[in-house]
Amino acid sequence: MNAEDLLRRYAGGERNFHTTDLCGANLREVDLSGIILKKAILSEVDLSGANLVGADLNGVVLKQANLDGTRLNGSHLIGADLYAANLTNADLSGVILWRAGLKKAILYQADLGRANLDEANITEANLSRANLRGAKLSKANLSQTNLTEANLSRATLLETKLILADLRGANLELAELIKANLTEADLSRANLEGANFSEANLTRVNLSGANLTGVNLHRANLIEAKLILAGLRGANLEQSELIKANLTEADLSWARLYNANLSGAYLRRAILTDVDLDSAVLRGTDLVEAKLNQVKMNNVDLNWVTMPDGTVHF
């Protein structure tokens, strides 16, 4: 079947074209709303600007397809193969992309609001400035993905892989990232206010200049993390691992650090007003010029701590 046959039959009222092979076809700006293309082969097809609202595209192969500006809202793409597809400015709001393959896909400024991307493979994709507000991304793989300035507010990312992901300037306000893996990810200047990172792996992550107001980092792994100038006011860091973390000039006012491990951490010029450090480990921590006001420090390990005045506590 070629593009002309498909359009003629569609115009005649036919909708079911499952398993059709249309590799490389030109379907630019066509109206195919409600079409059934389940398991169809559409590699390298040009569907830019097309209307595929409410389409059944489960299991479809759209490798390297051009979907620039395509309307796909309300469609189903369960298990679809979108390897290296161009989805720039595409409307994917509310789309079901469960277990879809989006490796190296271009989703620049795409609308994925409320989309279901659970268990999807989105490694090395470009989601810069994409809208993922309220999206479901649990157990998805977003390693090495570009998410700069993306909107992930209220998104669900339970046990999601974000290893080496670029999230500079992204919005993750009130997002759920319980047990997520963000090893060596870059979240500098990101907005993480009220987000839940409980038990998340944030080893060597860059959170410099990030807004972490009221964030939940209970039992999170922040070993060697960069938190320079980070805003952590009211954050929950109880039982977290902050070994050798760099918190230079960070604002930890009203933060909870009960039983946290800050061994060898850098807290130079950090603000620790009304902070709970009970049972915390501060062995070898650098507190030079740090502001400690009304700090709870019962049962704290202060061996080899460099105090705010520069003296070393033995």
mmCIF file of C-alpha atoms in Angstrom, residues 14-275:
data_model
loop_
_atom_site.group_PDB
_atom_site.id
_atom_site.type_symbol
_atom_site.label_atom_id
_atom_site.label_comp_id
_atom_site.label_asym_id
_atom_site.label_seq_id
_atom_site.Cartn_x
_atom_site.Cartn_y
_atom_site.Cartn_z
ATOM 1 C CA GLU A 14 -12.046 2.841 6.349
ATOM 2 C CA ARG A 15 -10.083 3.178 9.594
ATOM 3 C CA ASN A 16 -8.304 -0.120 10.260
ATOM 4 C CA PHE A 17 -4.865 -0.260 8.631
ATOM 5 C CA HIS A 18 -3.002 -2.420 11.171
ATOM 6 C CA THR A 19 0.350 -3.976 10.097
ATOM 7 C CA THR A 20 0.424 -1.714 7.011
ATOM 8 C CA ASP A 21 3.897 -0.992 5.593
ATOM 9 C CA LEU A 22 4.312 2.662 4.621
ATOM 10 C CA CYS A 23 8.052 3.149 5.081
ATOM 11 C CA GLY A 24 9.219 6.537 3.829
ATOM 12 C CA ALA A 25 5.717 7.657 2.824
ATOM 13 C CA ASN A 26 4.828 11.364 2.578
ATOM 14 C CA LEU A 27 1.803 12.010 4.789
ATOM 15 C CA ARG A 28 2.628 15.572 5.669
ATOM 16 C CA GLU A 29 -0.254 17.566 7.214
ATOM 17 C CA VAL A 30 -2.872 14.890 6.503
ATOM 18 C CA ASP A 31 -5.910 14.266 8.718
ATOM 19 C CA LEU A 32 -5.859 10.694 10.012
ATOM 20 C CA SER A 33 -7.635 11.204 13.326
ATOM 21 C CA GLY A 34 -8.953 7.987 14.863
ATOM 22 C CA ILE A 35 -6.995 5.773 12.481
ATOM 23 C CA ILE A 36 -5.874 2.285 13.532
ATOM 24 C CA LEU A 37 -2.241 1.654 12.613
ATOM 25 C CA LYS A 38 -1.464 -1.002 15.197
ATOM 26 C CA LYS A 39 1.915 -2.640 14.510
ATOM 27 C CA ALA A 40 2.235 -0.732 11.228
ATOM 28 C CA ILE A 41 5.696 -0.113 9.764
ATOM 29 C CA LEU A 42 6.126 3.641 9.373
ATOM 30 C CA SER A 43 9.890 4.045 9.525
ATOM 31 C CA GLU A 44 11.133 7.337 8.066
ATOM 32 C CA VAL A 45 7.581 8.407 7.214
ATOM 33 C CA ASP A 46 6.836 12.141 7.058
ATOM 34 C CA LEU A 47 3.830 12.896 9.274
ATOM 35 C CA SER A 48 4.848 16.420 10.170
ATOM 36 C CA GLY A 49 1.866 18.611 10.979
ATOM 37 C CA ALA A 50 -0.513 15.659 10.635
ATOM 38 C CA ASN A 51 -3.626 15.084 12.738
ATOM 39 C CA LEU A 52 -3.455 11.720 14.529
ATOM 40 C CA VAL A 53 -5.711 12.612 17.434
ATOM 41 C CA GLY A 54 -7.130 9.500 19.112
ATOM 42 C CA ALA A 55 -5.207 7.133 16.836
ATOM 43 C CA ASP A 56 -4.385 3.522 17.764
ATOM 44 C CA LEU A 57 -0.630 3.293 17.235
ATOM 45 C CA ASN A 58 0.138 0.477 19.666
ATOM 46 C CA GLY A 59 3.280 -1.380 18.616
ATOM 47 C CA VAL A 60 3.829 0.885 15.611
ATOM 48 C CA VAL A 61 7.339 1.303 14.201
ATOM 49 C CA LEU A 62 8.150 4.982 13.669
ATOM 50 C CA LYS A 63 11.929 4.831 13.589
ATOM 51 C CA GLN A 64 13.445 8.114 12.387
ATOM 52 C CA ALA A 65 9.973 9.338 11.410
ATOM 53 C CA ASN A 66 9.244 13.048 11.062
ATOM 54 C CA LEU A 67 6.467 13.995 13.485
ATOM 55 C CA ASP A 68 7.362 17.654 13.817
ATOM 56 C CA GLY A 69 4.266 19.482 15.063
ATOM 57 C CA THR A 70 2.080 16.383 14.747
ATOM 58 C CA ARG A 71 -1.092 16.196 16.845
ATOM 59 C CA LEU A 72 -1.118 12.911 18.742
ATOM 60 C CA ASN A 73 -3.084 13.906 21.825
ATOM 61 C CA GLY A 74 -5.299 11.143 23.140
ATOM 62 C CA SER A 75 -3.629 8.476 21.005
ATOM 63 C CA HIS A 76 -2.223 5.116 22.157
ATOM 64 C CA LEU A 77 1.420 4.264 21.482
ATOM 65 C CA ILE A 78 1.962 1.346 23.849
ATOM 66 C CA GLY A 79 5.246 -0.371 22.997
ATOM 67 C CA ALA A 80 5.765 1.885 19.984
ATOM 68 C CA ASP A 81 9.254 2.177 18.485
ATOM 69 C CA LEU A 82 10.109 5.867 18.035
ATOM 70 C CA TYR A 83 13.880 5.513 17.856
ATOM 71 C CA ALA A 84 15.452 8.810 16.740
ATOM 72 C CA ALA A 85 12.041 10.129 15.650
ATOM 73 C CA ASN A 86 11.576 13.895 15.344
ATOM 74 C CA LEU A 87 8.718 14.956 17.639
ATOM 75 C CA THR A 88 9.640 18.623 17.929
ATOM 76 C CA ASN A 89 6.612 20.670 19.071
ATOM 77 C CA ALA A 90 4.401 17.564 18.828
ATOM 78 C CA ASP A 91 1.220 17.397 20.921
ATOM 79 C CA LEU A 92 1.444 14.204 22.967
ATOM 80 C CA SER A 93 -0.703 15.345 25.870
ATOM 81 C CA GLY A 94 -2.472 12.454 27.559
ATOM 82 C CA VAL A 95 -0.808 9.937 25.224
ATOM 83 C CA ILE A 96 -0.152 6.389 26.462
ATOM 84 C CA LEU A 97 3.497 5.570 25.726
ATOM 85 C CA TRP A 98 3.896 2.728 28.208
ATOM 86 C CA ARG A 99 7.066 0.768 27.461
ATOM 87 C CA ALA A 100 7.625 2.779 24.303
ATOM 88 C CA GLY A 101 11.081 3.137 22.777
ATOM 89 C CA LEU A 102 12.115 6.764 22.463
ATOM 90 C CA LYS A 103 15.884 6.398 22.474
ATOM 91 C CA LYS A 104 17.546 9.401 20.813
ATOM 92 C CA ALA A 105 14.141 10.866 19.945
ATOM 93 C CA ILE A 106 13.867 14.633 19.511
ATOM 94 C CA LEU A 107 11.070 15.963 21.716
ATOM 95 C CA TYR A 108 12.143 19.580 21.892
ATOM 96 C CA GLN A 109 9.243 21.693 23.249
ATOM 97 C CA ALA A 110 6.882 18.728 22.854
ATOM 98 C CA ASP A 111 3.717 18.660 24.979
ATOM 99 C CA LEU A 112 3.672 15.483 27.085
ATOM 100 C CA GLY A 113 1.433 16.788 29.830
ATOM 101 C CA ARG A 114 -0.248 13.909 31.742
ATOM 102 C CA ALA A 115 1.246 11.392 29.307
ATOM 103 C CA ASN A 116 1.927 7.838 30.512
ATOM 104 C CA LEU A 117 5.594 7.009 29.899
ATOM 105 C CA ASP A 118 5.971 4.351 32.587
ATOM 106 C CA GLU A 119 8.823 1.919 31.816
ATOM 107 C CA ALA A 120 9.631 3.735 28.561
ATOM 108 C CA ASN A 121 13.184 3.841 27.194
ATOM 109 C CA ILE A 122 13.974 7.534 26.684
ATOM 110 C CA THR A 123 17.765 7.362 26.893
ATOM 111 C CA GLU A 124 19.801 10.004 25.061
ATOM 112 C CA ALA A 125 16.607 11.769 23.949
ATOM 113 C CA ASN A 126 16.196 15.541 23.662
ATOM 114 C CA LEU A 127 13.360 16.751 25.898
ATOM 115 C CA SER A 128 14.655 20.278 26.282
ATOM 116 C CA ARG A 129 11.818 22.676 27.192
ATOM 117 C CA ALA A 130 9.288 19.852 26.894
ATOM 118 C CA ASN A 131 6.100 19.960 28.958
ATOM 119 C CA LEU A 132 5.903 16.868 31.181
ATOM 120 C CA ARG A 133 3.656 18.342 33.845
ATOM 121 C CA GLY A 134 1.821 15.551 35.649
ATOM 122 C CA ALA A 135 3.378 12.898 33.395
ATOM 123 C CA LYS A 136 3.912 9.331 34.581
ATOM 124 C CA LEU A 137 7.527 8.217 34.208
ATOM 125 C CA SER A 138 7.889 5.509 36.853
ATOM 126 C CA LYS A 139 10.649 2.989 36.102
ATOM 127 C CA ALA A 140 11.386 4.787 32.830
ATOM 128 C CA ASN A 141 14.991 5.102 31.664
ATOM 129 C CA LEU A 142 15.980 8.727 31.055
ATOM 130 C CA SER A 143 19.719 8.248 31.391
ATOM 131 C CA GLN A 144 21.830 10.785 29.463
ATOM 132 C CA THR A 145 18.649 12.571 28.401
ATOM 133 C CA ASN A 146 18.530 16.324 27.794
ATOM 134 C CA LEU A 147 15.799 17.784 30.015
ATOM 135 C CA THR A 148 17.109 21.337 30.258
ATOM 136 C CA GLU A 149 14.339 23.762 31.223
ATOM 137 C CA ALA A 150 11.746 20.980 30.937
ATOM 138 C CA ASN A 151 8.567 21.207 33.020
ATOM 139 C CA LEU A 152 8.283 18.113 35.226
ATOM 140 C CA SER A 153 6.146 19.661 37.934
ATOM 141 C CA ARG A 154 3.945 17.093 39.711
ATOM 142 C CA ALA A 155 5.400 14.337 37.516
ATOM 143 C CA THR A 156 5.709 10.807 38.931
ATOM 144 C CA LEU A 157 9.206 9.354 38.566
ATOM 145 C CA LEU A 158 9.251 6.446 41.032
ATOM 146 C CA GLU A 159 12.423 4.341 40.624
ATOM 147 C CA THR A 160 13.181 6.212 37.402
ATOM 148 C CA LYS A 161 16.710 6.187 35.977
ATOM 149 C CA LEU A 162 18.107 9.667 35.348
ATOM 150 C CA ILE A 163 21.797 8.781 35.368
ATOM 151 C CA LEU A 164 23.897 11.575 33.806
ATOM 152 C CA ALA A 165 20.690 13.357 32.761
ATOM 153 C CA ASP A 166 20.862 17.099 32.041
ATOM 154 C CA LEU A 167 18.161 18.836 34.087
ATOM 155 C CA ARG A 168 19.643 22.324 34.268
ATOM 156 C CA GLY A 169 16.937 24.876 34.950
ATOM 157 C CA ALA A 170 14.209 22.206 34.914
ATOM 158 C CA ASN A 171 11.033 22.536 36.975
ATOM 159 C CA LEU A 172 10.421 19.535 39.253
ATOM 160 C CA GLU A 173 8.196 21.263 41.770
ATOM 161 C CA LEU A 174 6.205 18.699 43.800
ATOM 162 C CA ALA A 175 7.504 15.850 41.625
ATOM 163 C CA GLU A 176 7.706 12.321 43.075
ATOM 164 C CA LEU A 177 11.189 10.785 42.709
ATOM 165 C CA ILE A 178 11.177 8.137 45.422
ATOM 166 C CA LYS A 179 14.092 5.708 44.912
ATOM 167 C CA ALA A 180 14.998 7.388 41.610
ATOM 168 C CA ASN A 181 18.600 7.089 40.387
ATOM 169 C CA LEU A 182 20.090 10.474 39.508
ATOM 170 C CA THR A 183 23.774 9.551 39.748
ATOM 171 C CA GLU A 184 25.909 12.379 38.290
ATOM 172 C CA ALA A 185 22.862 14.193 36.915
ATOM 173 C CA ASP A 186 23.037 17.977 36.486
ATOM 174 C CA LEU A 187 20.203 19.772 38.306
ATOM 175 C CA SER A 188 21.926 23.111 38.698
ATOM 176 C CA ARG A 189 19.472 26.024 39.006
ATOM 177 C CA ALA A 190 16.544 23.572 38.898
ATOM 178 C CA ASN A 191 13.336 24.216 40.839
ATOM 179 C CA LEU A 192 12.761 21.239 43.149
ATOM 180 C CA GLU A 193 10.521 22.915 45.702
ATOM 181 C CA GLY A 194 8.448 20.366 47.618
ATOM 182 C CA ALA A 195 9.738 17.430 45.543
ATOM 183 C CA ASN A 196 10.055 13.971 47.103
ATOM 184 C CA PHE A 197 13.517 12.377 46.738
ATOM 185 C CA SER A 198 13.122 9.911 49.599
ATOM 186 C CA GLU A 199 15.734 7.124 49.291
ATOM 187 C CA ALA A 200 16.856 8.493 45.924
ATOM 188 C CA ASN A 201 20.420 8.011 44.658
ATOM 189 C CA LEU A 202 21.937 11.463 44.103
ATOM 190 C CA THR A 203 25.603 10.462 44.177
ATOM 191 C CA ARG A 204 27.827 13.192 42.699
ATOM 192 C CA VAL A 205 24.756 15.079 41.462
ATOM 193 C CA ASN A 206 25.083 18.804 40.711
ATOM 194 C CA LEU A 207 22.459 20.803 42.606
ATOM 195 C CA SER A 208 24.345 24.079 42.697
ATOM 196 C CA GLY A 209 21.998 27.044 42.866
ATOM 197 C CA ALA A 210 18.954 24.764 42.910
ATOM 198 C CA ASN A 211 15.766 25.572 44.821
ATOM 199 C CA LEU A 212 15.245 22.707 47.275
ATOM 200 C CA THR A 213 12.860 24.482 49.624
ATOM 201 C CA GLY A 214 10.840 21.943 51.598
ATOM 202 C CA VAL A 215 12.234 19.029 49.607
ATOM 203 C CA ASN A 216 12.113 15.517 51.075
ATOM 204 C CA LEU A 217 15.561 13.897 50.980
ATOM 205 C CA HIS A 218 14.937 11.402 53.766
ATOM 206 C CA ARG A 219 17.542 8.608 53.545
ATOM 207 C CA ALA A 220 18.749 9.959 50.202
ATOM 208 C CA ASN A 221 22.296 9.278 48.982
ATOM 209 C CA LEU A 222 24.026 12.612 48.366
ATOM 210 C CA ILE A 223 27.628 11.433 48.604
ATOM 211 C CA GLU A 224 29.970 13.957 46.935
ATOM 212 C CA ALA A 225 26.980 15.969 45.711
ATOM 213 C CA LYS A 226 27.440 19.631 44.742
ATOM 214 C CA LEU A 227 24.988 21.862 46.606
ATOM 215 C CA ILE A 228 26.848 25.160 46.324
ATOM 216 C CA LEU A 229 24.496 28.086 46.983
ATOM 217 C CA ALA A 230 21.559 25.657 47.069
ATOM 218 C CA GLY A 231 18.386 26.713 48.876
ATOM 219 C CA LEU A 232 17.473 23.956 51.328
ATOM 220 C CA ARG A 233 15.230 25.901 53.681
ATOM 221 C CA GLY A 234 12.943 23.528 55.574
ATOM 222 C CA ALA A 235 14.321 20.473 53.754
ATOM 223 C CA ASN A 236 14.081 16.997 55.272
ATOM 224 C CA LEU A 237 17.569 15.462 55.199
ATOM 225 C CA GLU A 238 17.068 13.016 58.055
ATOM 226 C CA GLN A 239 19.301 9.920 57.803
ATOM 227 C CA SER A 240 20.690 11.151 54.480
ATOM 228 C CA GLU A 241 24.262 10.441 53.332
ATOM 229 C CA LEU A 242 26.116 13.706 52.664
ATOM 230 C CA ILE A 243 29.670 12.385 52.867
ATOM 231 C CA LYS A 244 32.053 14.859 51.201
ATOM 232 C CA ALA A 245 29.088 16.854 49.857
ATOM 233 C CA ASN A 246 29.821 20.475 48.950
ATOM 234 C CA LEU A 247 27.282 22.746 50.681
ATOM 235 C CA THR A 248 29.329 25.933 50.446
ATOM 236 C CA GLU A 249 27.053 28.950 51.081
ATOM 237 C CA ALA A 250 23.952 26.732 51.051
ATOM 238 C CA ASP A 251 20.913 27.917 53.008
ATOM 239 C CA LEU A 252 19.836 25.139 55.396
ATOM 240 C CA SER A 253 17.602 27.252 57.615
ATOM 241 C CA TRP A 254 14.997 25.102 59.421
ATOM 242 C CA ALA A 255 16.319 21.952 57.742
ATOM 243 C CA ARG A 256 16.113 18.595 59.500
ATOM 244 C CA LEU A 257 19.441 16.726 59.538
ATOM 245 C CA TYR A 258 18.717 14.277 62.341
ATOM 246 C CA ASN A 259 21.082 11.300 62.111
ATOM 247 C CA ALA A 260 22.503 12.574 58.791
ATOM 248 C CA ASN A 261 26.075 11.683 57.815
ATOM 249 C CA LEU A 262 28.022 14.843 56.952
ATOM 250 C CA SER A 263 31.498 13.340 57.285
ATOM 251 C CA GLY A 264 34.007 15.437 55.362
ATOM 252 C CA ALA A 265 31.295 17.733 54.020
ATOM 253 C CA TYR A 266 32.004 21.372 53.100
ATOM 254 C CA LEU A 267 29.687 23.848 54.815
ATOM 255 C CA ARG A 268 31.758 26.987 54.504
ATOM 256 C CA ARG A 269 29.630 30.130 54.893
ATOM 257 C CA ALA A 270 26.515 27.929 54.961
ATOM 258 C CA ILE A 271 23.454 29.177 56.859
ATOM 259 C CA LEU A 272 22.300 26.790 59.578
ATOM 260 C CA THR A 273 19.603 28.684 61.451
ATOM 261 C CA ASP A 274 17.289 26.620 63.686
ATOM 262 C CA VAL A 275 18.644 23.361 62.216
#
